[in-house]
Coordinates of C-alpha atoms in Angstrom, one line a residue:
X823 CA -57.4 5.5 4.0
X824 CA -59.7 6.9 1.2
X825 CA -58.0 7.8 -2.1
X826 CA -60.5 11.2 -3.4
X827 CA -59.9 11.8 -7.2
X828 CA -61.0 15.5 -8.4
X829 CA -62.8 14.4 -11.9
X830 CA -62.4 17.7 -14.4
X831 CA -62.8 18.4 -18.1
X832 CA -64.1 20.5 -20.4
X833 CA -67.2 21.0 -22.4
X834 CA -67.9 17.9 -24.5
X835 CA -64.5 16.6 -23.0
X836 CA -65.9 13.1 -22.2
X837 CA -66.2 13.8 -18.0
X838 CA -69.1 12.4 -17.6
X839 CA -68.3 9.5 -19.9
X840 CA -65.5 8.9 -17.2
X841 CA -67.5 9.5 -14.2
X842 CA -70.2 6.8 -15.3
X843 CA -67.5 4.4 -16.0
X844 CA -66.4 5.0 -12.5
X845 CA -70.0 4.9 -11.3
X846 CA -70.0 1.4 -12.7
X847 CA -67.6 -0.1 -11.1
X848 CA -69.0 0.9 -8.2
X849 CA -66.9 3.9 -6.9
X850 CA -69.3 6.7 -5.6
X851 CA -69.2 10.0 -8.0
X852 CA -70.2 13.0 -6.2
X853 CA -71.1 15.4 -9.1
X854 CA -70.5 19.3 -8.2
X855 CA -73.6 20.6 -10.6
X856 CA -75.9 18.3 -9.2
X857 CA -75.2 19.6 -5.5
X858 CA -75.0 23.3 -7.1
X859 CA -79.2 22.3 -8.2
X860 CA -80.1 21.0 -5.2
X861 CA -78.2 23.8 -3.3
X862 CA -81.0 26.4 -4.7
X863 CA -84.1 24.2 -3.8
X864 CA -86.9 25.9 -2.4
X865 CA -86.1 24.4 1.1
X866 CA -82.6 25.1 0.8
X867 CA -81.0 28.1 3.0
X868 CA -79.3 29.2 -0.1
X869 CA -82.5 29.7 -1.7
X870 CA -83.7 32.3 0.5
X871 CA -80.3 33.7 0.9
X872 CA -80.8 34.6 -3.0
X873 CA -84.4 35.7 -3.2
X874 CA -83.1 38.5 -0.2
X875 CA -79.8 39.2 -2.3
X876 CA -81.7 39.7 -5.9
X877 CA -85.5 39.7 -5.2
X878 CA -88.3 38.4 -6.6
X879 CA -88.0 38.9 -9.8
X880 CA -85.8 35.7 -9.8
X881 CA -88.0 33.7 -9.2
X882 CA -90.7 31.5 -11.3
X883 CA -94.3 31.3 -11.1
X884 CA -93.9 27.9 -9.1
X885 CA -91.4 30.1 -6.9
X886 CA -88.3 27.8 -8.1
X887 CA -85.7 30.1 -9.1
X888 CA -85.8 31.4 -12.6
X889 CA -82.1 30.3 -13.8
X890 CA -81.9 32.3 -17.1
X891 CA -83.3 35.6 -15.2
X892 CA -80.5 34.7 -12.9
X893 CA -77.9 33.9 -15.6
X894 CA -78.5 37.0 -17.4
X895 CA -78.3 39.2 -14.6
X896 CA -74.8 38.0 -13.3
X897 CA -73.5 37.0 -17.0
X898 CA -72.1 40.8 -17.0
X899 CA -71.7 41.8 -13.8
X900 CA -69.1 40.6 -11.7
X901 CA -70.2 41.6 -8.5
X902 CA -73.5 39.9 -8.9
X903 CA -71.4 36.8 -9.5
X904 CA -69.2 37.3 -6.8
X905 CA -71.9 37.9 -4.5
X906 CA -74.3 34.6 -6.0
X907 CA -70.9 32.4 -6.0
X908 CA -70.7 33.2 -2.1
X909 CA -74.0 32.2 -1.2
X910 CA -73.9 28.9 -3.4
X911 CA -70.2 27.7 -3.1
X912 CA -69.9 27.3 0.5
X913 CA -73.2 25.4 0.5
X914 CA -72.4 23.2 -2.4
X915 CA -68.8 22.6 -0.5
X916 CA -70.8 21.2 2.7
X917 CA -73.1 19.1 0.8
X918 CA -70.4 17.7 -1.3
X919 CA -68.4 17.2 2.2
X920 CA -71.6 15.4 3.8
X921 CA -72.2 12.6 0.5
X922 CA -68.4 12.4 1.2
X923 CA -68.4 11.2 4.8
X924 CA -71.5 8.9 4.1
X925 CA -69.6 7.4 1.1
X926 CA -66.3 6.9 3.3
X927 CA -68.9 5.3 6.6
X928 CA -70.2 2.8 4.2
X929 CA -66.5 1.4 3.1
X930 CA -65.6 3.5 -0.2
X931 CA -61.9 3.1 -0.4
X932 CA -62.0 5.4 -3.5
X933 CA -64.5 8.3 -3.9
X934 CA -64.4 10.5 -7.2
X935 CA -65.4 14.5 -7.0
X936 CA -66.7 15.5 -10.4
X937 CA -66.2 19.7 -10.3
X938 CA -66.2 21.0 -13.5
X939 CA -64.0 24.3 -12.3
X940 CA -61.8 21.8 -10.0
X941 CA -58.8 24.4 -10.8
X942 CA -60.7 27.6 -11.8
X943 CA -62.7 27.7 -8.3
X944 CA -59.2 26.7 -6.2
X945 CA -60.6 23.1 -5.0
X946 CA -57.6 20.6 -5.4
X947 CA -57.1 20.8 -1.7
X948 CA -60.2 18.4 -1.5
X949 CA -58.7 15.9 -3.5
X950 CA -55.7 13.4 -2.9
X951 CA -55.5 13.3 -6.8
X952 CA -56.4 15.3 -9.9
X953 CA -57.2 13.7 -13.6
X954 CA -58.5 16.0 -16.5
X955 CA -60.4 14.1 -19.3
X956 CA -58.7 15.8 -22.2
X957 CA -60.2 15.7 -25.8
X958 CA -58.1 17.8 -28.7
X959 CA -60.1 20.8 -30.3
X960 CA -61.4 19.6 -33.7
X961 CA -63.0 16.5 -31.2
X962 CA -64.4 19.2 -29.0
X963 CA -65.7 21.1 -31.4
X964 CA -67.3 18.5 -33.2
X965 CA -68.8 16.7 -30.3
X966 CA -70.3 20.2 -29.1
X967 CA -71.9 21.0 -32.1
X968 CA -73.2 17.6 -32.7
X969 CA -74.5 17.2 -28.8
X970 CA -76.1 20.9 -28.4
X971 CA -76.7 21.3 -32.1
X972 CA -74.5 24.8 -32.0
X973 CA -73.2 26.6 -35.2
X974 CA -69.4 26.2 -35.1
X975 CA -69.0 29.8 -33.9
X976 CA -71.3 28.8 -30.8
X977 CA -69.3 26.1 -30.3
X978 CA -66.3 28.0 -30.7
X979 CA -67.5 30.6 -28.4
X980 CA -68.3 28.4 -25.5
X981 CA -65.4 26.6 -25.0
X982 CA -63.0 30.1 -25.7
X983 CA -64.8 31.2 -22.2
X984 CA -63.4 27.7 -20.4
X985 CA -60.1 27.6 -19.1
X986 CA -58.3 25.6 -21.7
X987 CA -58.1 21.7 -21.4
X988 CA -53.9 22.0 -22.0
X989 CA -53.6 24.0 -19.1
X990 CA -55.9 22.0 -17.3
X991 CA -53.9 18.9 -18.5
X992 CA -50.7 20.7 -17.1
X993 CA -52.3 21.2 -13.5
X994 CA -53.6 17.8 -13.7
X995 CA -51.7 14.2 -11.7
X996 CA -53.0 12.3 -14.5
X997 CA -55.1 13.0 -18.2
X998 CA -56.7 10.3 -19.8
X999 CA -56.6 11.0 -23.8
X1000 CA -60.1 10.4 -25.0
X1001 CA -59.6 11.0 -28.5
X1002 CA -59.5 7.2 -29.4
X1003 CA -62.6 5.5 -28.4
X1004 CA -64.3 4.2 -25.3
X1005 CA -62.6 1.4 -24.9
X1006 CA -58.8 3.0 -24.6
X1007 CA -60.7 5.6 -22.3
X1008 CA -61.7 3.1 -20.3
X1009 CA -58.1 1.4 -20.2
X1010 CA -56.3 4.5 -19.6
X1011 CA -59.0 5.0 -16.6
X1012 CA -58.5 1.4 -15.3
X1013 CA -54.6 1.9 -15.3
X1014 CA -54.8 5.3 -13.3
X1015 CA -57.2 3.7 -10.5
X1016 CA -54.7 1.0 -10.2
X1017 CA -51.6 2.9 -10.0
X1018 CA -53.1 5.3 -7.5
X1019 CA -54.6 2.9 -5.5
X1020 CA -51.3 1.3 -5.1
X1021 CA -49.7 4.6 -3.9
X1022 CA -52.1 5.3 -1.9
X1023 CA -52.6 3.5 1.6
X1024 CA -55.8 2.4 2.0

């Protein structure tokens, strides 16, 4: 049987850092944003679904959709969101579902979900297990700034509007401290995937 992790974080949490390790050992990461992308394509039925809900003026001169136009028009209105989060969700849910099966018909016996709102958008039902890559807030902070180049109050202000990483931690099976270096990340990581896998009958 397939043991599914649900792969969360926070901004400059070290997820991705995780979910590459993971990739290198040669467990399949299905990454949430990257379905959410290729959800809106031009072909995609989303797409079209969101040039009839919000119109043109979405969309950029090579007829992709225009993300900040789209950004700024649902950042304060949560009806816009509401109504952009049910065109795109359910898509990104089936696409996610489809790389699944394909991963579990060529012989994964473990398949990481990397969804940045794993507990904010209700999704631990698709995972056997949850782990939260958890970073304290000076190491936050500091990474952000240094990765996006953001004052400290930009910083500050992007992660205040995430859920924070201790009550993500809380919700969490496991949490991998990655406050001390790669190397003890990737031991902490190594020790989960075995303990897990030992649970779990695959």
């Amino acid at each position: 049987m397939v043991l599914t992790i649900g792969l969360t974080g926070g901004i400059a949490s070290g997820k991705s850092t995780v979910a590459n390790m993971c990739k290198e050992m040669g467990i399949p990461v299905i990454d949430a944003d990257i379905e959410a992308r290729l959800a809106v394509e031009p072909s995609e039925p989303a797409y079209r679904k969101i040039v009839e809900a919000f119109g043109p003026g979405i969309l950029l001169p090579n007829g992709e959709l225009d993300r900040q136009a789209l950004g700024a028009l649902i950042f304060h209105d949560v009806a816009k969101r509401n109504l952009l989060n049910g065109i795109v969700h359910p898509e990104v849910r089936k696409r996610m579902a489809e790389k699944r099966e394909a991963a579990e018909k060529s012989g994964a016996e473990v398949i990481i979900l990397d969804i940045p709102l794993l507990f904010e958008s209700k999704l631990t039902h698709l995972a056997d297990r949850t782990l939260v890559v958890q970073v304290d807030w000076e190491t936050q902070l500091s990474r952000l700034m240094a990765r996006n180049s953001f004052s400290k109050e930009e910083a500050e202000a992007r992660i205040r509007s995430q859920m924070p990483l201790s009550e993500k931690a809380a919700l969490a099976d496991a949490v991998i401290d990655n406050n001390k270096g790669i190397e003890e990340t990737k031991r902490q990581l190594l020790e989960i995937l075995a303990r897990w896998r030992a649970e779990h009958v695959i």
